Tab-separated table of N, CA and C in Angstrom:
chain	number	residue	atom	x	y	z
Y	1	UNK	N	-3.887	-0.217	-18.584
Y	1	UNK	CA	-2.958	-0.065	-17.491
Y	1	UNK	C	-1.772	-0.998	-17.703
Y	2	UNK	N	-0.708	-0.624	-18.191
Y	2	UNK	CA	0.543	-1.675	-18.728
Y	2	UNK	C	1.417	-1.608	-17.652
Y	3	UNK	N	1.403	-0.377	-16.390
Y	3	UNK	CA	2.602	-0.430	-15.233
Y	3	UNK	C	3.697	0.727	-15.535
Y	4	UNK	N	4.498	1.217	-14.484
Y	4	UNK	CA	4.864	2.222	-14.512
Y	4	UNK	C	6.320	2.333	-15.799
Y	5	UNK	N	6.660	0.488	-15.730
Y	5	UNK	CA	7.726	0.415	-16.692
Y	5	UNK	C	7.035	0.860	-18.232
Y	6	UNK	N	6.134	0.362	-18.892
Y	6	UNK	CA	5.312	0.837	-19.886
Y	6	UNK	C	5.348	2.502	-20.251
Y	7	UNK	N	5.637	3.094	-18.954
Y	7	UNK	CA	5.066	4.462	-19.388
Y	7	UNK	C	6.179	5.179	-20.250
Y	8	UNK	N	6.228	6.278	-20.930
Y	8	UNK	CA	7.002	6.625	-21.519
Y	8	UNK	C	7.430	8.330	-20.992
Y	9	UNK	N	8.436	8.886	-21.361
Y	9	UNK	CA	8.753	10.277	-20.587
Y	9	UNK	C	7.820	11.274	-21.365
Y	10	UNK	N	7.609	11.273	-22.601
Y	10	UNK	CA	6.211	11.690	-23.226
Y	10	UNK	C	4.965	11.442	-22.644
Y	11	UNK	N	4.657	10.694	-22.281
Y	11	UNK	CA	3.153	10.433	-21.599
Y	11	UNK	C	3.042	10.928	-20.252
Y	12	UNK	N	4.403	10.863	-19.920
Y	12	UNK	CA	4.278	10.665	-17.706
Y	12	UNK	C	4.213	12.300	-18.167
Y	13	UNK	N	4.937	13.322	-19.240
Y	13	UNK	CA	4.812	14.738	-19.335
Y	13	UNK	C	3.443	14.885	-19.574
Y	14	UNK	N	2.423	14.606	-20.386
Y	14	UNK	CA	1.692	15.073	-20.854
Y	14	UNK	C	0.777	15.289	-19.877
Y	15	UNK	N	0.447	13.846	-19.074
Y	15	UNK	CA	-0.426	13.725	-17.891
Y	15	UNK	C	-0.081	14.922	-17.220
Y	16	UNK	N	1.109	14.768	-16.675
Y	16	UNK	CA	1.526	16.196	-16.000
Y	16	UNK	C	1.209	17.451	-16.264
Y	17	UNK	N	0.869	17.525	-17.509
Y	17	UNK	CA	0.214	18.697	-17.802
Y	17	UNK	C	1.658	20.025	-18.157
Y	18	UNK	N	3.186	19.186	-18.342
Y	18	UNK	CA	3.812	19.639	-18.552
Y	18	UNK	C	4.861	19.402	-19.479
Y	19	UNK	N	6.127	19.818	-19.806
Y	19	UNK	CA	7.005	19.818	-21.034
Y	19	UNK	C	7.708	18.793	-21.108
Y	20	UNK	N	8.140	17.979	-21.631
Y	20	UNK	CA	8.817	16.277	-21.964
Y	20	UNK	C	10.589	17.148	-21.177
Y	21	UNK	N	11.013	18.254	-21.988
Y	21	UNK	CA	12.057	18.711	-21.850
Y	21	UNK	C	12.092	19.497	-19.866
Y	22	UNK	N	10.878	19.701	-19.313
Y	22	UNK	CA	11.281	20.620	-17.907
Y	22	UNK	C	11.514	19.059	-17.326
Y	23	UNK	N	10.734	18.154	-17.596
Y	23	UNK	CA	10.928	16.914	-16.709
Y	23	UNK	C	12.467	16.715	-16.241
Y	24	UNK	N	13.090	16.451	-17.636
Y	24	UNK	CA	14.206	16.260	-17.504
Y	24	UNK	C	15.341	17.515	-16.708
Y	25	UNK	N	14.693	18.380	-16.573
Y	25	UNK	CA	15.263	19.475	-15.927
Y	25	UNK	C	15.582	19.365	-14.742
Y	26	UNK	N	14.478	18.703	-14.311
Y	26	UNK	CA	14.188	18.295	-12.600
Y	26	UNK	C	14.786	16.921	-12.391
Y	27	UNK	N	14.351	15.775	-13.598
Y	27	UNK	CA	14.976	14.795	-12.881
Y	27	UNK	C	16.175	14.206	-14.091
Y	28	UNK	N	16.858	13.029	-13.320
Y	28	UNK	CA	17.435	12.592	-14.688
Y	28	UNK	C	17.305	11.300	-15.327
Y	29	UNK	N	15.971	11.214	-14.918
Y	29	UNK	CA	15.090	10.600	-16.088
Y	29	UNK	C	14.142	10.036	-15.455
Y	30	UNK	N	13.283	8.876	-15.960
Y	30	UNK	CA	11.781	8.193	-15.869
Y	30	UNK	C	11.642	7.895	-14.237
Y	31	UNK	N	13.227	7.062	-14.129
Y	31	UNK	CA	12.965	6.144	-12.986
Y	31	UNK	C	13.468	6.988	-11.853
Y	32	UNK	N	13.651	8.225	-11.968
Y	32	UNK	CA	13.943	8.785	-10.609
Y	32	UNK	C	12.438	9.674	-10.740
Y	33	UNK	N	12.088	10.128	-11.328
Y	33	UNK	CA	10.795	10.832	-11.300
Y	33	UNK	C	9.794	9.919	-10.261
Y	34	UNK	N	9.657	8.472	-11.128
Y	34	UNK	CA	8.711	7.355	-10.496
Y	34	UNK	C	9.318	7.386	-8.870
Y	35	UNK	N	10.436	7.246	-8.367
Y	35	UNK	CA	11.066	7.089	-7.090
Y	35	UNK	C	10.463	8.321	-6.087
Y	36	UNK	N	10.484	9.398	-6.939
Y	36	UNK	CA	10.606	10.753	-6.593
Y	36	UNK	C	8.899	11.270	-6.175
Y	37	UNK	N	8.075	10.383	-7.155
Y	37	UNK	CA	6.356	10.552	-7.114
Y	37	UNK	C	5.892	9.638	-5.663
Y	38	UNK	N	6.466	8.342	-6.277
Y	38	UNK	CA	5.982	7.408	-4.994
Y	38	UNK	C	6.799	7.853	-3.335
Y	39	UNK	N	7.768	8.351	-3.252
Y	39	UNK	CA	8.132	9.042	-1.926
Y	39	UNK	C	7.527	10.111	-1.619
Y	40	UNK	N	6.961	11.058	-2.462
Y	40	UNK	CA	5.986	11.893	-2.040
Y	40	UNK	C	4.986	11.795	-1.530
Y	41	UNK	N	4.047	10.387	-1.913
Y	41	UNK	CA	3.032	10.007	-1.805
Y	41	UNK	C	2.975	9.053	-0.321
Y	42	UNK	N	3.908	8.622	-0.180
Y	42	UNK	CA	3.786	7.520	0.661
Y	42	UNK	C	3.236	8.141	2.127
Y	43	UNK	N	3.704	9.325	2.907
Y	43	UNK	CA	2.519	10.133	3.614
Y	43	UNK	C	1.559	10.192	3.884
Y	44	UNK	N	0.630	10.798	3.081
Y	44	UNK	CA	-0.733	10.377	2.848
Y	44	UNK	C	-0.911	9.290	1.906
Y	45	UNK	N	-0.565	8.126	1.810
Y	45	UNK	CA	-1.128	7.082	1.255
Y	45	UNK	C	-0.917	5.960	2.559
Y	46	UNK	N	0.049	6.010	3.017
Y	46	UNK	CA	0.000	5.701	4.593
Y	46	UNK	C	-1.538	5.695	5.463
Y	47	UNK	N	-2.044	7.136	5.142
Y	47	UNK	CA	-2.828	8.316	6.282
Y	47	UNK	C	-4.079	7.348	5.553
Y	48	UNK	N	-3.950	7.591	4.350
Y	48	UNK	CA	-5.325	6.819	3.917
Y	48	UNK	C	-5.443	5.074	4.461
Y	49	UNK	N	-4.674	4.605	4.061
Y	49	UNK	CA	-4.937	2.891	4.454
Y	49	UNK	C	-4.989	2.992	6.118
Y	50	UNK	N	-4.524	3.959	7.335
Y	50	UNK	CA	-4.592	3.350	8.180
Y	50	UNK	C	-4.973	4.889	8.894
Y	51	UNK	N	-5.534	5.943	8.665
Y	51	UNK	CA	-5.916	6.348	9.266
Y	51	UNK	C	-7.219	6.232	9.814
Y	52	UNK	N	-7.424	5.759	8.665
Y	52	UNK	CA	-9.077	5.991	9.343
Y	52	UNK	C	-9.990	6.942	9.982
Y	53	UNK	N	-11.271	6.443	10.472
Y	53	UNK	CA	-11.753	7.472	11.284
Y	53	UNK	C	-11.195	7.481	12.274
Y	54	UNK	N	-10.291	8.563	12.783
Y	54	UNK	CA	-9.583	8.361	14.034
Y	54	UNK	C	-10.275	8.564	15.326
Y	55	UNK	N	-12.369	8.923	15.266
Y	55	UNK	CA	-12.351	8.493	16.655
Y	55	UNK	C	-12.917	7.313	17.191
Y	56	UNK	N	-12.346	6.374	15.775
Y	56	UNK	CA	-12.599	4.747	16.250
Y	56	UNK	C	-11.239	4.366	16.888
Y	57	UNK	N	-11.913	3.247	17.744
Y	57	UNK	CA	-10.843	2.476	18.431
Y	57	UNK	C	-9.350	1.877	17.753
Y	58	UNK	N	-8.735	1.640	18.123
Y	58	UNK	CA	-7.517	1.541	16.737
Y	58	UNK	C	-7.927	-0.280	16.346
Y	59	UNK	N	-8.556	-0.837	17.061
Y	59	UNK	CA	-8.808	-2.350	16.703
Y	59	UNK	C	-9.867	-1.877	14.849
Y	60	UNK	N	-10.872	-1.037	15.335
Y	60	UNK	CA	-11.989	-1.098	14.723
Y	60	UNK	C	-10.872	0.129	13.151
Y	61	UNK	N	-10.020	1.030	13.544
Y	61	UNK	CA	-9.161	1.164	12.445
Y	61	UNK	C	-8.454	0.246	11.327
Y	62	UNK	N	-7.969	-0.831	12.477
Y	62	UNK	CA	-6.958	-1.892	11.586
Y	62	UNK	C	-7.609	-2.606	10.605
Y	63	UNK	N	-9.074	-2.555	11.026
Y	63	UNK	CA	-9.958	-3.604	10.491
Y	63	UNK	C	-10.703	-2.310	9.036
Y	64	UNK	N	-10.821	-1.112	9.392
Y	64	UNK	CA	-11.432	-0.239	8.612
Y	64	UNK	C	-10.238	-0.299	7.248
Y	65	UNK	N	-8.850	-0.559	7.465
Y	65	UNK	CA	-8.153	-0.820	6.028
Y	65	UNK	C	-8.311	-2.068	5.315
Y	66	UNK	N	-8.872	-3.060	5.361
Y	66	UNK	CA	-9.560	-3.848	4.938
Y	66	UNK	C	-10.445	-3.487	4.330
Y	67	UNK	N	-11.221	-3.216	5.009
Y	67	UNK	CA	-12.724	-2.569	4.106
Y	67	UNK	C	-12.803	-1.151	2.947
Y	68	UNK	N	-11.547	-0.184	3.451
Y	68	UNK	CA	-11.174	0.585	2.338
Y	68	UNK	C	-11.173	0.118	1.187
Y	69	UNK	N	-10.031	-0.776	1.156
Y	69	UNK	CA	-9.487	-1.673	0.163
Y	69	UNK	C	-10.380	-2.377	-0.777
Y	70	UNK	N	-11.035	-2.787	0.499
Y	70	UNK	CA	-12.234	-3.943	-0.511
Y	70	UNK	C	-12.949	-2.382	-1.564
Y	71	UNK	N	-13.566	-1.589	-0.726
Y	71	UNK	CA	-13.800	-0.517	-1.615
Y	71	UNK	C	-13.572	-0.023	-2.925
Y	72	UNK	N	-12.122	0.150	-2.457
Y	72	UNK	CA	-11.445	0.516	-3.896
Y	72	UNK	C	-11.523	-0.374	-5.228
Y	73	UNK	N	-11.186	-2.086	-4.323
Y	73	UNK	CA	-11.083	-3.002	-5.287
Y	73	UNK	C	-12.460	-3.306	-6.213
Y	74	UNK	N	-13.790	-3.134	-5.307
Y	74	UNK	CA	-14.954	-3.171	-5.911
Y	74	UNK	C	-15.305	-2.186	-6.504
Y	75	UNK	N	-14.933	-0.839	-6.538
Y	75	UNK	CA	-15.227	0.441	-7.412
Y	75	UNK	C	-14.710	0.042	-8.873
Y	76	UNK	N	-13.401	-0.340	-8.655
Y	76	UNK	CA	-12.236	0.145	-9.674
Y	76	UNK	C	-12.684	-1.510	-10.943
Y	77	UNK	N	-13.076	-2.556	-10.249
Y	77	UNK	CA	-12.880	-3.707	-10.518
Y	77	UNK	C	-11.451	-4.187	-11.357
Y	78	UNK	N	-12.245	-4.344	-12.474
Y	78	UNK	CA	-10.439	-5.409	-13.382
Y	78	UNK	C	-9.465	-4.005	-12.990
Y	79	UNK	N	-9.532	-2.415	-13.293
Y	79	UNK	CA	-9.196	-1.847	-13.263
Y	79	UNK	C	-7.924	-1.444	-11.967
Y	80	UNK	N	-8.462	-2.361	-10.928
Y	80	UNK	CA	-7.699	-2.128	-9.483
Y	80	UNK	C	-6.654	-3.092	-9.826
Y	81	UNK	N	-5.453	-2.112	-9.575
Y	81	UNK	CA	-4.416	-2.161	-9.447
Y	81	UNK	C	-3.540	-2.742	-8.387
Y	82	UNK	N	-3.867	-2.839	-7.292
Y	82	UNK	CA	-3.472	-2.990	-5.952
Y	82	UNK	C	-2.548	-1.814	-5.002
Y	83	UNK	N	-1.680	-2.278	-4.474
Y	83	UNK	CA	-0.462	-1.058	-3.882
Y	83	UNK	C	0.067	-0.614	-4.866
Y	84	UNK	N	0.139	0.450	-5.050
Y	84	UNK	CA	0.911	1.116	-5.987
Y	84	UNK	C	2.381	0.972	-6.300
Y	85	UNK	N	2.709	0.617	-4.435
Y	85	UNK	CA	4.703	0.337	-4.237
Y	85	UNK	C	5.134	-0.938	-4.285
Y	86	UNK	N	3.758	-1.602	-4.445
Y	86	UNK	CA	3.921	-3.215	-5.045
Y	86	UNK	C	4.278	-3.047	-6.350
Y	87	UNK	N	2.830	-2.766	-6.880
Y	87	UNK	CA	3.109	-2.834	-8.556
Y	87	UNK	C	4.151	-2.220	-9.423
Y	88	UNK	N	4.711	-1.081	-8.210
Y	88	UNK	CA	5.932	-0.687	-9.057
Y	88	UNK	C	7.227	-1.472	-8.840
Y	89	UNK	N	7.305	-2.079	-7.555
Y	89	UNK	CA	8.355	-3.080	-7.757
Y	89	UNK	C	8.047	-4.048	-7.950
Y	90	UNK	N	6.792	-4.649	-8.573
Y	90	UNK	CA	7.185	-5.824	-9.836
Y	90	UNK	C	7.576	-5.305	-11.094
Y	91	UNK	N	6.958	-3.847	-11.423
Y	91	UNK	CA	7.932	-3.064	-12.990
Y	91	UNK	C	9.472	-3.242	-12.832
Y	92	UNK	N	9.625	-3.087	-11.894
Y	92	UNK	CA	11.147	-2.645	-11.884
Y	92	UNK	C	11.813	-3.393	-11.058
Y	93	UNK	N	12.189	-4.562	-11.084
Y	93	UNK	CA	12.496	-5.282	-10.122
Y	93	UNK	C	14.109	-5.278	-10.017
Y	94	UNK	N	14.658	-4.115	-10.584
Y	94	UNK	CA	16.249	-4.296	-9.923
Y	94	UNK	C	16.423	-3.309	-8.697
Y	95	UNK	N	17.111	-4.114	-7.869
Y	95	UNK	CA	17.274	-3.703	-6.479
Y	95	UNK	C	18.495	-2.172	-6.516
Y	96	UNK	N	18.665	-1.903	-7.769
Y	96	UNK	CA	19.347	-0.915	-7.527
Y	96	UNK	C	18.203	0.364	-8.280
Y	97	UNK	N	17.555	0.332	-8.736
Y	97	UNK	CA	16.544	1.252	-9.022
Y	97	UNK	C	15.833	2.368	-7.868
Y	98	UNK	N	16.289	3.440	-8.534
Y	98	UNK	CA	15.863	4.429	-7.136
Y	98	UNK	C	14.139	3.958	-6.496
Y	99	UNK	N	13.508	3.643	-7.234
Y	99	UNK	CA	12.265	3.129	-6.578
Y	99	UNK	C	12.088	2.235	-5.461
Y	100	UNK	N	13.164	0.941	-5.809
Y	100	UNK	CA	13.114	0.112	-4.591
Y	100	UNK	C	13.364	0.260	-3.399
Y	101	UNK	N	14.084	1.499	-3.299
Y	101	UNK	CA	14.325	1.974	-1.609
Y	101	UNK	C	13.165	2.592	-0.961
Y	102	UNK	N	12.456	3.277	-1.639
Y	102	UNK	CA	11.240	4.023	-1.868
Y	102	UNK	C	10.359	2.844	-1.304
Y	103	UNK	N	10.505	1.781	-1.914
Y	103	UNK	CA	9.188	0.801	-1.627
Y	103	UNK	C	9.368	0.177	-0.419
Y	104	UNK	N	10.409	-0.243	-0.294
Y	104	UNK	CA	10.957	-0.767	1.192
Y	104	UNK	C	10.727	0.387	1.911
Y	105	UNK	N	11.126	1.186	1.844
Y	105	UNK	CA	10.830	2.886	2.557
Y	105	UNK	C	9.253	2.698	3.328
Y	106	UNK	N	8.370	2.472	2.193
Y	106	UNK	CA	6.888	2.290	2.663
Y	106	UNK	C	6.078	1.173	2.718
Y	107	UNK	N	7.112	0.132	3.143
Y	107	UNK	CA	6.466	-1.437	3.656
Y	107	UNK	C	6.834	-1.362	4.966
Y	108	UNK	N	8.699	-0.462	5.398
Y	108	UNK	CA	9.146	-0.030	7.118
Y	108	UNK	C	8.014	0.478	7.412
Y	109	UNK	N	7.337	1.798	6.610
Y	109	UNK	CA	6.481	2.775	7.547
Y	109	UNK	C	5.243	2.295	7.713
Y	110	UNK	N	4.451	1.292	7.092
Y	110	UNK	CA	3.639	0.737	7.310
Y	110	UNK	C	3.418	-0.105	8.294
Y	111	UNK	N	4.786	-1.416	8.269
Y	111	UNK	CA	5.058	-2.275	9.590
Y	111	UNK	C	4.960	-1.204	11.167
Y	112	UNK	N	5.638	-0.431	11.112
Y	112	UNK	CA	5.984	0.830	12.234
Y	112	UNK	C	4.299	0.843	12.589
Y	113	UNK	N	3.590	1.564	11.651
Y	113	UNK	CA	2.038	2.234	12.148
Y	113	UNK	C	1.437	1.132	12.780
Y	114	UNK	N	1.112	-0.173	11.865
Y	114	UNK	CA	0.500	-1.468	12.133
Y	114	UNK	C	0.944	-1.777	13.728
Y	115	UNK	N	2.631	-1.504	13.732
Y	115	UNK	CA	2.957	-2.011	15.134
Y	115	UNK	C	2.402	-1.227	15.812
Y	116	UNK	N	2.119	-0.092	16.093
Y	116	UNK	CA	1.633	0.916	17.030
Y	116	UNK	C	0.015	0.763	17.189
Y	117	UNK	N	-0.548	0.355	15.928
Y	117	UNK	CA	-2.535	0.235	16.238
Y	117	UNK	C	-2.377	-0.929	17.021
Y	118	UNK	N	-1.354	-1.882	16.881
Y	118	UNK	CA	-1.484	-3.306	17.362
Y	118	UNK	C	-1.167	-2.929	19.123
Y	119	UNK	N	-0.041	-2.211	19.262
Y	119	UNK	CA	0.307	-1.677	20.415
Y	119	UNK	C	-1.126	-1.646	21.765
Y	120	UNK	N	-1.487	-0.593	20.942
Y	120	UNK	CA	-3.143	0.541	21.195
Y	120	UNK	C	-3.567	-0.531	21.445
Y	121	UNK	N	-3.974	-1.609	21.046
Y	121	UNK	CA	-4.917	-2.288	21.121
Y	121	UNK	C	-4.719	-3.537	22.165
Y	122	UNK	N	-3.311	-3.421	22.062
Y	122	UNK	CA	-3.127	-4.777	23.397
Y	122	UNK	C	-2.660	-5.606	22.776
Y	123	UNK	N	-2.336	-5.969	21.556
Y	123	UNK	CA	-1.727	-7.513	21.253
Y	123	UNK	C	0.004	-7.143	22.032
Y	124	UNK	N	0.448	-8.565	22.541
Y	124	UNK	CA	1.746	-8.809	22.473
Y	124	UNK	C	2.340	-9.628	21.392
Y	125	UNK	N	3.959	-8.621	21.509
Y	125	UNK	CA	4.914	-9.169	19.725
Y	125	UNK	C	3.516	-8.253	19.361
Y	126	UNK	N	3.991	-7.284	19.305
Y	126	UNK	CA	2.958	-6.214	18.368
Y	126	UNK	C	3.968	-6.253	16.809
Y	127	UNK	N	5.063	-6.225	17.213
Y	127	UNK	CA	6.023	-6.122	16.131
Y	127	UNK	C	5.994	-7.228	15.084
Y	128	UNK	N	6.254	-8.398	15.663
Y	128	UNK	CA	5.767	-9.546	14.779
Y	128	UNK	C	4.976	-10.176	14.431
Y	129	UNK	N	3.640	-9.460	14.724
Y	129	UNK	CA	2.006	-9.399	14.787
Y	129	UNK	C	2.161	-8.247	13.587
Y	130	UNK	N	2.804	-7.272	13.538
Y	130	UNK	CA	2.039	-6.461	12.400
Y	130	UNK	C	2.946	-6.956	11.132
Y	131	UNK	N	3.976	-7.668	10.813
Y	131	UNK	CA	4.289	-8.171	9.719
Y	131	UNK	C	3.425	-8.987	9.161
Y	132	UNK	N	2.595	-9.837	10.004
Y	132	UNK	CA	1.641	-10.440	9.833
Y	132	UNK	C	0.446	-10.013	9.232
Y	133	UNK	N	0.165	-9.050	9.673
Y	133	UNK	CA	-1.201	-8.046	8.998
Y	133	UNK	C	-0.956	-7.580	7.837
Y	134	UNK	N	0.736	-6.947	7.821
Y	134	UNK	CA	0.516	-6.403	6.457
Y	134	UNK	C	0.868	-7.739	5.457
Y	135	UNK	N	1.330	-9.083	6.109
Y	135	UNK	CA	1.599	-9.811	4.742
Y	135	UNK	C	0.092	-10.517	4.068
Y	136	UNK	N	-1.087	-10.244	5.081
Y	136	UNK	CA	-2.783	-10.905	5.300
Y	136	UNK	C	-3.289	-9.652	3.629
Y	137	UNK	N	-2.880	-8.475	4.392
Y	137	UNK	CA	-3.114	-7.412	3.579
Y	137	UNK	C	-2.411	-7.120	2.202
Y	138	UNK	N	-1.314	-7.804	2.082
Y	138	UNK	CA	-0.899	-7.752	0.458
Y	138	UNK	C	-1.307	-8.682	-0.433
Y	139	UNK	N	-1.156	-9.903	0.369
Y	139	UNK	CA	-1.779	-10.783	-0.105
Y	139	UNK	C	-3.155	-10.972	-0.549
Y	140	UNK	N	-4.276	-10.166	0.125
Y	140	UNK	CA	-5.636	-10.081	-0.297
Y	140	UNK	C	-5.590	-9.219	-1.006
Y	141	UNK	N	-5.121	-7.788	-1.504
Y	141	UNK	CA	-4.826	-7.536	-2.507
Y	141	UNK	C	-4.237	-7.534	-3.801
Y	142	UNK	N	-3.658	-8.481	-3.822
Y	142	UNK	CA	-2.784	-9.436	-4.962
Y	142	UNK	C	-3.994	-10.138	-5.109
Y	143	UNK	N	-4.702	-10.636	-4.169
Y	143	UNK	CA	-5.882	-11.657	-4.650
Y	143	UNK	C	-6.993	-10.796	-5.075
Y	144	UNK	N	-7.277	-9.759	-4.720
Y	144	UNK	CA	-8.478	-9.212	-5.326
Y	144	UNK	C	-7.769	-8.099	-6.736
Y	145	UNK	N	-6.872	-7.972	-6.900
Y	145	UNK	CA	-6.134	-7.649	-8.452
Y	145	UNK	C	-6.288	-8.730	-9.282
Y	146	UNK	N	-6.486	-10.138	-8.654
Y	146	UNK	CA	-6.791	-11.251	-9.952
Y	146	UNK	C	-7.844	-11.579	-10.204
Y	147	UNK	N	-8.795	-11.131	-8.827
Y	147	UNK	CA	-9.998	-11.022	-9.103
Y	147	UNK	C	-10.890	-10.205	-9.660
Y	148	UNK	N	-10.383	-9.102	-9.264
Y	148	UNK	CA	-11.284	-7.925	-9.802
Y	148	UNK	C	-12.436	-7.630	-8.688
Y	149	UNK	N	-12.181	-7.979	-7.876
Y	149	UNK	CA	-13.329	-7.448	-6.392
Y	149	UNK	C	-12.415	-7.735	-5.412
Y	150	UNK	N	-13.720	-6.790	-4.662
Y	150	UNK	CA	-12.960	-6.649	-2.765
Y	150	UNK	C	-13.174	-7.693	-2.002
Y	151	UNK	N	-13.388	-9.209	-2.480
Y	151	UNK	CA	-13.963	-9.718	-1.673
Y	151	UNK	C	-12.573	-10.944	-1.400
Y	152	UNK	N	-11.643	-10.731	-1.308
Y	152	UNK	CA	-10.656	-11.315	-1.064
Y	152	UNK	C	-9.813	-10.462	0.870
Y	153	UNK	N	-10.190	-9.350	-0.378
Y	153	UNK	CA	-9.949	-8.442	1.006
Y	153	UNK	C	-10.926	-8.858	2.445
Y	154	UNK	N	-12.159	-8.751	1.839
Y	154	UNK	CA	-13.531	-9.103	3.076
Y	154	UNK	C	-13.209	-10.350	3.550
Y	155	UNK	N	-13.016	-11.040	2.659
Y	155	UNK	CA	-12.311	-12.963	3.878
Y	155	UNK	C	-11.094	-12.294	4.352
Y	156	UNK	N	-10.271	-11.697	4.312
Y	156	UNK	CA	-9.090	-11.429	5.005
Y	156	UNK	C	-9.455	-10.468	6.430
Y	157	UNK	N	-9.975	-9.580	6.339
Y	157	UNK	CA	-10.620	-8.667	6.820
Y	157	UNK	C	-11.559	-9.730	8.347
Y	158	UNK	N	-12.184	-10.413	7.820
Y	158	UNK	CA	-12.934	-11.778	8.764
Y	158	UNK	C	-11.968	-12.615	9.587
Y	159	UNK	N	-10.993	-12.942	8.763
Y	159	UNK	CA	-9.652	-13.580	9.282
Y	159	UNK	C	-8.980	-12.870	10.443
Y	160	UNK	N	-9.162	-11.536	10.137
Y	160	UNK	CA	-8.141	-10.667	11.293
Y	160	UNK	C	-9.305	-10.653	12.363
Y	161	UNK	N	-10.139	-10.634	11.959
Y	161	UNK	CA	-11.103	-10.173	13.432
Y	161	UNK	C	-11.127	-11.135	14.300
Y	162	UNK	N	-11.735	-12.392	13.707
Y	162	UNK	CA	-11.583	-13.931	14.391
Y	162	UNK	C	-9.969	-14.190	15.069
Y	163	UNK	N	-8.731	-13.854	14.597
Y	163	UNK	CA	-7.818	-13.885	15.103
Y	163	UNK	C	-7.339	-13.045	16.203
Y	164	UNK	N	-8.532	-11.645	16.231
Y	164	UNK	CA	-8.189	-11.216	17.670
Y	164	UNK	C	-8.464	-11.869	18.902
Y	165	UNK	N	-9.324	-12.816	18.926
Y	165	UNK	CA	-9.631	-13.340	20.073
Y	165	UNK	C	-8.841	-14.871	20.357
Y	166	UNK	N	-8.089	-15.511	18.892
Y	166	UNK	CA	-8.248	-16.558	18.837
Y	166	UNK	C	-6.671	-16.573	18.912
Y	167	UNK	N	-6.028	-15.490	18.303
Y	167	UNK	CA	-4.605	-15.661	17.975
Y	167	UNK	C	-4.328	-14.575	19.186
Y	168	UNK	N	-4.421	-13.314	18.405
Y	168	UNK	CA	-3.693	-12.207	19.596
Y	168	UNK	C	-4.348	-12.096	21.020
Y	169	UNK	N	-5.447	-13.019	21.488
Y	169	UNK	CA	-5.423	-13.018	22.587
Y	169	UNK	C	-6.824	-12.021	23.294
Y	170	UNK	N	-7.349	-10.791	22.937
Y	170	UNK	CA	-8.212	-10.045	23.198
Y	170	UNK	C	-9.335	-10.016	22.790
């Protein structure tokens, strides 16, 4: 796994299961394709980290993306990658790269949802309560990418729960 900068317009075709030359048809070139994949995705990749079972409470949701995570991170081990719209803007870290709007694109829509389970649930400053969650949540995934397990996620995951009563109040 070398990162999305690594990949080459030969390989990202092949995976695709399609022609090096239609790629370029469609886009005009690597890094709008990558911009173009991860905005597609961000939807349901959203739906996954925070949907959850939706006929849990939204407290017992916020807390169920934690435990996804840890999931993934313990399936996948060295192999887990973390956010995908992370790891691509550490590949590509110029702010003019069609990707980076893309990624900011889906750190807004994430803050937005977080603010709304936080809403549901009763914290006040839901808004500056869910920057908080998601920075608990990148961060334990950055930590369990160096680890290679979910268990960075699971102390984080412990952290938020203890802080409902202790920090947000409920």
């Amino acid at each position: 796994m070398e990162g999305v900068g690594a990949a080459t317009p030969a390989a990202i075709a092949e995976r695709a299961g399609a022609g090096k030359m239609s790629l370029y048809r469609h886009f005009s070139g690597k890094d709008e394709l990558v911009a173009e994949a991860l905005a597609e995705r961000d939807p349901a990749y959203r739906v996954l980290l925070l949907g959850g079972p939706t006929h849990l409470p939204a407290r017992d949701r916020l807390l169920a993306m934690f435990d996804h995570a840890a999931g993934v991170a313990d399936r996948l081990g060295s192999s887990f990658i973390g956010c995908p719209y992370v790891s691509a803007r550490l590949d590509m870290p110029d702010d003019d790269h069609p990707a980076a709007a893309v990624v900011v694109a889906h750190k807004d829509g994430m803050h937005r949802e977080l603010a709304a389970l936080l809403t549901e649930i009763g914290v006040s400053d839901s808004e500056q309560r869910a920057q908080v969650v998601l920075m608990l949540l990148d961060g334990a995934v950055v930590h369990a990418v160096i680890r290679g397990t979910g268990d960075p996620l699971r102390e984080a995951r412990a952290a938020l729960a203890k802080s409902f009563a202790n920090v947000f109040g409920i």
